[in-house]
PDB file of C-alpha atoms in Angstrom:
ATOM      1  CA  MET A   1     115.864 123.584  85.104  1.00  0.00           C
ATOM      2  CA  SER A   2     112.779 125.720  84.602  1.00  0.00           C
ATOM      3  CA  GLY A   3     110.309 126.355  81.805  1.00  0.00           C
ATOM      4  CA  PRO A   4     108.381 123.964  79.560  1.00  0.00           C
ATOM      5  CA  GLY A   5     111.258 121.480  79.356  1.00  0.00           C
ATOM      6  CA  THR A   6     111.315 120.963  83.123  1.00  0.00           C
ATOM      7  CA  PRO A   7     111.146 117.226  83.848  1.00  0.00           C
ATOM      8  CA  TRP A   8     108.121 116.047  85.834  1.00  0.00           C
ATOM      9  CA  ARG A   9     107.863 112.644  87.529  1.00  0.00           C
ATOM     10  CA  LEU A  10     104.290 111.473  87.010  1.00  0.00           C
ATOM     11  CA  HIS A  11     102.280 108.674  88.528  1.00  0.00           C
ATOM     12  CA  ALA A  12      99.315 108.957  86.153  1.00  0.00           C
ATOM     13  CA  VAL A  13      97.328 111.239  83.890  1.00  0.00           C
ATOM     14  CA  VAL A  14      93.593 111.000  83.315  1.00  0.00           C
ATOM     15  CA  PRO A  15      92.597 113.151  80.344  1.00  0.00           C
ATOM     16  CA  ARG A  16      88.988 113.544  81.465  1.00  0.00           C
ATOM     17  CA  SER A  17      87.524 113.335  84.944  1.00  0.00           C
ATOM     18  CA  ALA A  18      84.455 114.747  86.670  1.00  0.00           C
ATOM     19  CA  ALA A  19      85.531 113.737  90.199  1.00  0.00           C
ATOM     20  CA  ASN A  20      88.623 115.937  90.545  1.00  0.00           C
ATOM     21  CA  GLY A  21      87.093 119.396  90.528  1.00  0.00           C
ATOM     22  CA  PRO A  22      84.202 121.265  88.954  1.00  0.00           C
ATOM     23  CA  GLY A  23      83.389 120.277  85.374  1.00  0.00           C
ATOM     24  CA  VAL A  24      85.416 117.923  83.202  1.00  0.00           C
ATOM     25  CA  ARG A  25      89.092 118.113  84.072  1.00  0.00           C
ATOM     26  CA  TYR A  26      92.494 116.927  82.894  1.00  0.00           C
ATOM     27  CA  VAL A  27      94.122 115.407  85.994  1.00  0.00           C
ATOM     28  CA  VAL A  28      97.819 114.895  86.711  1.00  0.00           C
ATOM     29  CA  TRP A  29      99.100 112.796  89.626  1.00  0.00           C
ATOM     30  CA  SER A  30     102.705 113.641  90.507  1.00  0.00           C
ATOM     31  CA  GLN A  31     104.964 110.814  91.654  1.00  0.00           C
ATOM     32  CA  GLY A  32     106.625 111.252  95.020  1.00  0.00           C
ATOM     33  CA  CYS A  33     105.456 112.381  98.449  1.00  0.00           C
ATOM     34  CA  ALA A  34     107.671 112.578 101.523  1.00  0.00           C
ATOM     35  CA  LEU A  35     104.893 113.914 103.801  1.00  0.00           C
ATOM     36  CA  GLY A  36     103.652 110.408 104.656  1.00  0.00           C
ATOM     37  CA  CYS A  37     100.225 111.306 106.046  1.00  0.00           C
ATOM     38  CA  PRO A  38      98.956 108.276 108.005  1.00  0.00           C
ATOM     39  CA  GLY A  39      95.940 106.748 106.263  1.00  0.00           C
ATOM     40  CA  CYS A  40      96.666 108.237 102.836  1.00  0.00           C
ATOM     41  CA  PHE A  41      94.659 106.238 100.302  1.00  0.00           C
ATOM     42  CA  ASN A  42      97.195 106.722  97.522  1.00  0.00           C
ATOM     43  CA  PRO A  43     100.467 105.235  98.874  1.00  0.00           C
ATOM     44  CA  GLY A  44     101.507 104.045  95.409  1.00  0.00           C
ATOM     45  CA  THR A  45     102.354 107.659  94.594  1.00  0.00           C
ATOM     46  CA  HIS A  46     104.748 108.135  97.534  1.00  0.00           C
ATOM     47  CA  ALA A  47     108.056 106.697  96.290  1.00  0.00           C
ATOM     48  CA  ALA A  48     110.004 109.388  94.459  1.00  0.00           C
ATOM     49  CA  ALA A  49     110.929 107.041  91.623  1.00  0.00           C
ATOM     50  CA  GLY A  50     107.839 104.862  91.726  1.00  0.00           C
ATOM     51  CA  SER A  51     106.478 103.170  88.659  1.00  0.00           C
ATOM     52  CA  GLY A  52     105.695 106.425  86.909  1.00  0.00           C
ATOM     53  CA  LEU A  53     107.335 108.134  83.999  1.00  0.00           C
ATOM     54  CA  VAL A  54     109.142 111.401  83.437  1.00  0.00           C
ATOM     55  CA  ARG A  55     107.737 113.905  80.961  1.00  0.00           C
ATOM     56  CA  GLY A  56     108.403 117.549  80.251  1.00  0.00           C
ATOM     57  CA  ALA A  57     105.999 119.992  81.931  1.00  0.00           C
ATOM     58  CA  GLY A  58     105.357 121.683  78.581  1.00  0.00           C
ATOM     59  CA  GLU A  59     104.570 118.356  76.918  1.00  0.00           C
ATOM     60  CA  VAL A  60     101.962 117.582  79.599  1.00  0.00           C
ATOM     61  CA  ALA A  61     100.512 121.097  79.255  1.00  0.00           C
ATOM     62  CA  ALA A  62     100.302 120.722  75.467  1.00  0.00           C
ATOM     63  CA  GLU A  63      98.344 117.489  75.915  1.00  0.00           C
ATOM     64  CA  ALA A  64      95.828 119.214  78.208  1.00  0.00           C
ATOM     65  CA  LEU A  65      95.609 122.252  75.939  1.00  0.00           C
ATOM     66  CA  ALA A  66      94.902 120.070  72.889  1.00  0.00           C
ATOM     67  CA  ASP A  67      91.566 119.166  74.512  1.00  0.00           C
ATOM     68  CA  ALA A  68      90.884 122.575  76.093  1.00  0.00           C
ATOM     69  CA  ALA A  69      87.622 123.118  74.209  1.00  0.00           C
ATOM     70  CA  ARG A  70      86.099 120.157  76.052  1.00  0.00           C
ATOM     71  CA  LEU A  71      87.574 120.868  79.495  1.00  0.00           C
ATOM     72  CA  GLU A  72      86.722 123.160  82.390  1.00  0.00           C
ATOM     73  CA  GLY A  73      90.222 122.925  83.796  1.00  0.00           C
ATOM     74  CA  VAL A  74      93.161 120.952  85.107  1.00  0.00           C
ATOM     75  CA  THR A  75      93.755 119.451  88.538  1.00  0.00           C
ATOM     76  CA  LEU A  76      97.181 118.609  89.945  1.00  0.00           C
ATOM     77  CA  THR A  77      97.380 116.077  92.748  1.00  0.00           C
ATOM     78  CA  GLY A  78      99.606 113.242  93.796  1.00  0.00           C
ATOM     79  CA  GLY A  79     101.743 112.144  95.450  1.00  0.00           C
ATOM     80  CA  GLU A  80     102.725 115.660  96.272  1.00  0.00           C
ATOM     81  CA  PRO A  81     102.841 118.070  93.325  1.00  0.00           C
ATOM     82  CA  LEU A  82     104.664 120.761  95.295  1.00  0.00           C
ATOM     83  CA  GLU A  83     107.661 118.485  95.820  1.00  0.00           C
ATOM     84  CA  GLN A  84     108.303 119.228  92.126  1.00  0.00           C
ATOM     85  CA  PRO A  85     107.564 122.963  92.202  1.00  0.00           C
ATOM     86  CA  ALA A  86     109.490 123.930  89.058  1.00  0.00           C
ATOM     87  CA  ALA A  87     107.529 121.451  86.928  1.00  0.00           C
ATOM     88  CA  VAL A  88     104.207 122.530  88.447  1.00  0.00           C
ATOM     89  CA  ALA A  89     105.051 126.212  87.938  1.00  0.00           C
ATOM     90  CA  ALA A  90     106.016 125.600  84.296  1.00  0.00           C
ATOM     91  CA  PHE A  91     102.874 123.545  83.616  1.00  0.00           C
ATOM     92  CA  CYS A  92     100.552 126.103  85.232  1.00  0.00           C
ATOM     93  CA  ALA A  93     102.225 129.015  83.448  1.00  0.00           C
ATOM     94  CA  GLU A  94     101.727 127.296  80.065  1.00  0.00           C
ATOM     95  CA  VAL A  95      98.082 126.492  80.790  1.00  0.00           C
ATOM     96  CA  ARG A  96      97.354 130.019  82.039  1.00  0.00           C
ATOM     97  CA  ALA A  97      99.144 131.739  79.146  1.00  0.00           C
ATOM     98  CA  ARG A  98      97.477 129.676  76.422  1.00  0.00           C
ATOM     99  CA  SER A  99      93.931 129.057  77.655  1.00  0.00           C
ATOM    100  CA  SER A 100      91.099 129.980  79.974  1.00  0.00           C
ATOM    101  CA  LEU A 101      91.255 126.604  81.722  1.00  0.00           C
ATOM    102  CA  SER A 102      91.068 126.726  85.493  1.00  0.00           C
ATOM    103  CA  VAL A 103      93.855 125.318  87.649  1.00  0.00           C
ATOM    104  CA  ILE A 104      93.351 123.467  90.942  1.00  0.00           C
ATOM    105  CA  VAL A 105      96.245 122.161  93.041  1.00  0.00           C
ATOM    106  CA  LEU A 106      95.706 119.599  95.822  1.00  0.00           C
ATOM    107  CA  THR A 107      98.613 119.554  98.268  1.00  0.00           C
ATOM    108  CA  GLY A 108      99.540 118.314 101.708  1.00  0.00           C
ATOM    109  CA  PHE A 109     101.532 121.476 102.394  1.00  0.00           C
ATOM    110  CA  THR A 110      99.744 124.148 104.393  1.00  0.00           C
ATOM    111  CA  ARG A 111      99.190 127.625 103.047  1.00  0.00           C
ATOM    112  CA  ALA A 112     101.788 128.962 105.498  1.00  0.00           C
ATOM    113  CA  GLU A 113     104.361 126.412 104.282  1.00  0.00           C
ATOM    114  CA  ILE A 114     103.661 127.344 100.670  1.00  0.00           C
ATOM    115  CA  GLU A 115     103.869 131.080 101.291  1.00  0.00           C
ATOM    116  CA  ALA A 116     107.155 130.630 103.205  1.00  0.00           C
ATOM    117  CA  ASP A 117     108.828 128.862 100.268  1.00  0.00           C
ATOM    118  CA  PRO A 118     109.484 130.883  97.081  1.00  0.00           C
ATOM    119  CA  ALA A 119     109.516 127.812  94.819  1.00  0.00           C
ATOM    120  CA  ARG A 120     106.208 126.493  96.158  1.00  0.00           C
ATOM    121  CA  SER A 121     104.686 129.988  95.994  1.00  0.00           C
ATOM    122  CA  ALA A 122     105.727 130.230  92.346  1.00  0.00           C
ATOM    123  CA  ALA A 123     104.204 126.798  91.692  1.00  0.00           C
ATOM    124  CA  VAL A 124     100.727 127.967  92.770  1.00  0.00           C
ATOM    125  CA  ALA A 125     100.966 131.504  91.363  1.00  0.00           C
ATOM    126  CA  ASN A 126      98.702 130.595  88.425  1.00  0.00           C
ATOM    127  CA  ALA A 127      96.264 128.422  90.396  1.00  0.00           C
ATOM    128  CA  ASP A 128      92.634 129.397  90.856  1.00  0.00           C
ATOM    129  CA  LEU A 129      92.307 127.188  93.920  1.00  0.00           C
ATOM    130  CA  VAL A 130      94.709 125.384  96.231  1.00  0.00           C
ATOM    131  CA  VAL A 131      93.376 122.727  98.591  1.00  0.00           C
ATOM    132  CA  ALA A 132      96.068 122.799 101.281  1.00  0.00           C
ATOM    133  CA  GLY A 133      97.031 120.851 104.381  1.00  0.00           C
ATOM    134  CA  ARG A 134      98.010 117.364 105.544  1.00  0.00           C
ATOM    135  CA  TYR A 135      95.455 114.586 105.374  1.00  0.00           C
ATOM    136  CA  ASN A 136      94.216 113.726 108.876  1.00  0.00           C
ATOM    137  CA  ALA A 137      92.477 110.335 109.019  1.00  0.00           C
ATOM    138  CA  ARG A 138      90.673 111.248 112.273  1.00  0.00           C
ATOM    139  CA  LEU A 139      89.044 114.171 110.432  1.00  0.00           C
ATOM    140  CA  ARG A 140      88.171 112.190 107.283  1.00  0.00           C
ATOM    141  CA  LEU A 141      85.683 114.066 105.116  1.00  0.00           C
ATOM    142  CA  ALA A 142      86.193 112.688 101.573  1.00  0.00           C
ATOM    143  CA  ARG A 143      84.144 115.279  99.704  1.00  0.00           C
ATOM    144  CA  GLY A 144      84.470 118.684  98.117  1.00  0.00           C
ATOM    145  CA  LEU A 145      88.079 117.842  97.132  1.00  0.00           C
ATOM    146  CA  ARG A 146      89.055 117.615 100.812  1.00  0.00           C
ATOM    147  CA  GLY A 147      90.147 114.271 102.179  1.00  0.00           C
ATOM    148  CA  SER A 148      89.853 115.615 105.720  1.00  0.00           C
ATOM    149  CA  SER A 149      88.045 118.595 107.221  1.00  0.00           C
ATOM    150  CA  ASN A 150      91.256 120.345 108.295  1.00  0.00           C
ATOM    151  CA  LYS A 151      92.290 120.892 104.667  1.00  0.00           C
ATOM    152  CA  GLU A 152      91.887 124.542 103.684  1.00  0.00           C
ATOM    153  CA  TYR A 153      90.402 125.998 100.520  1.00  0.00           C
ATOM    154  CA  TRP A 154      92.764 128.738  99.405  1.00  0.00           C
ATOM    155  CA  ALA A 155      90.870 130.602  96.701  1.00  0.00           C
ATOM    156  CA  ARG A 156      93.444 132.536  94.679  1.00  0.00           C
ATOM    157  CA  THR A 157      90.775 133.816  92.273  1.00  0.00           C
ATOM    158  CA  GLY A 158      87.005 134.015  92.550  1.00  0.00           C
ATOM    159  CA  ARG A 159      86.458 131.287  89.975  1.00  0.00           C
ATOM    160  CA  TYR A 160      84.955 128.679  92.344  1.00  0.00           C
ATOM    161  CA  SER A 161      82.638 128.820  95.325  1.00  0.00           C
ATOM    162  CA  ALA A 162      82.179 126.291  98.118  1.00  0.00           C
ATOM    163  CA  ASP A 163      78.961 125.202  96.366  1.00  0.00           C
ATOM    164  CA  ASP A 164      80.928 124.412  93.183  1.00  0.00           C
ATOM    165  CA  LEU A 165      83.258 122.171  95.182  1.00  0.00           C
ATOM    166  CA  ALA A 166      80.456 120.508  97.139  1.00  0.00           C
ATOM    167  CA  ALA A 167      78.896 119.446  93.827  1.00  0.00           C
ATOM    168  CA  VAL A 168      81.983 117.469  92.734  1.00  0.00           C
ATOM    169  CA  PRO A 169      81.210 113.723  92.648  1.00  0.00           C
ATOM    170  CA  GLU A 170      82.966 111.743  95.377  1.00  0.00           C
ATOM    171  CA  LEU A 171      83.761 108.784  93.120  1.00  0.00           C
ATOM    172  CA  GLU A 172      84.252 108.135  89.436  1.00  0.00           C
ATOM    173  CA  ILE A 173      84.727 104.751  87.807  1.00  0.00           C
ATOM    174  CA  THR A 174      85.910 104.552  84.220  1.00  0.00           C
ATOM    175  CA  VAL A 175      86.571 101.571  81.995  1.00  0.00           C
ATOM    176  CA  GLY A 176      89.191 102.091  79.308  1.00  0.00           C
ATOM    177  CA  ASP A 177      89.213 100.701  75.791  1.00  0.00           C
ATOM    178  CA  ASP A 178      91.635  98.046  77.061  1.00  0.00           C
ATOM    179  CA  ALA A 179      89.175  97.107  79.883  1.00  0.00           C
ATOM    180  CA  THR A 180      91.320  98.815  82.539  1.00  0.00           C
ATOM    181  CA  VAL A 181      89.127 100.010  85.398  1.00  0.00           C
ATOM    182  CA  THR A 182      90.116 103.267  87.095  1.00  0.00           C
ATOM    183  CA  PHE A 183      88.686 104.576  90.353  1.00  0.00           C
ATOM    184  CA  THR A 184      89.258 108.238  91.143  1.00  0.00           C
ATOM    185  CA  GLY A 185      87.855 110.863  93.458  1.00  0.00           C
ATOM    186  CA  MET A 186      87.846 111.350  97.205  1.00  0.00           C
ATOM    187  CA  VAL A 187      86.487 107.876  98.006  1.00  0.00           C
ATOM    188  CA  ALA A 188      88.182 105.523  95.566  1.00  0.00           C
ATOM    189  CA  PRO A 189      87.293 102.086  96.981  1.00  0.00           C
ATOM    190  CA  GLY A 190      90.202  99.672  97.109  1.00  0.00           C
ATOM    191  CA  GLY A 191      92.114 101.457  94.384  1.00  0.00           C
ATOM    192  CA  GLU A 192      94.580 104.250  94.010  1.00  0.00           C
ATOM    193  CA  PHE A 193      94.110 107.821  92.826  1.00  0.00           C
TER     194      PHE A 193
END
């Protein structure tokens, strides 16, 4: 299936975050990652089924677009978003067609692996920036949207500079109306995301 109705297995959505890219962003964590990078700090997103839910890519895009006036962009992370390339492609196409929001994709696949796979290439076709490559715990960096220094910035547009990414906070802590505490960013202590 392709298009807005494409099902997307999600781990979590945070409607507003400052620690997942420049500005305030709508962030989607995909559920499922078969890459299994040793030391990954988000293992709860790895199981394909996981505890997440399935939503249509267009439904998720509509939710982000409803708040577009107060957002700089969207960030897709995981798990591994490019293990569900049709959903990511549909989401990004909707966001790009209906707004000026930026799109950032964080993936464990390398640029070469993405470019060699038509489905993954289509998934990032509407991205402004792809942060690509496996996490390497020996090269831990945890800033500028890169968990490790081997991860490559693949600028697909000129929207962001290295300085923009360096300014992204490394950690964000939010407390929800129901008193749920969420840690997110590159150095989420003791929590997932």
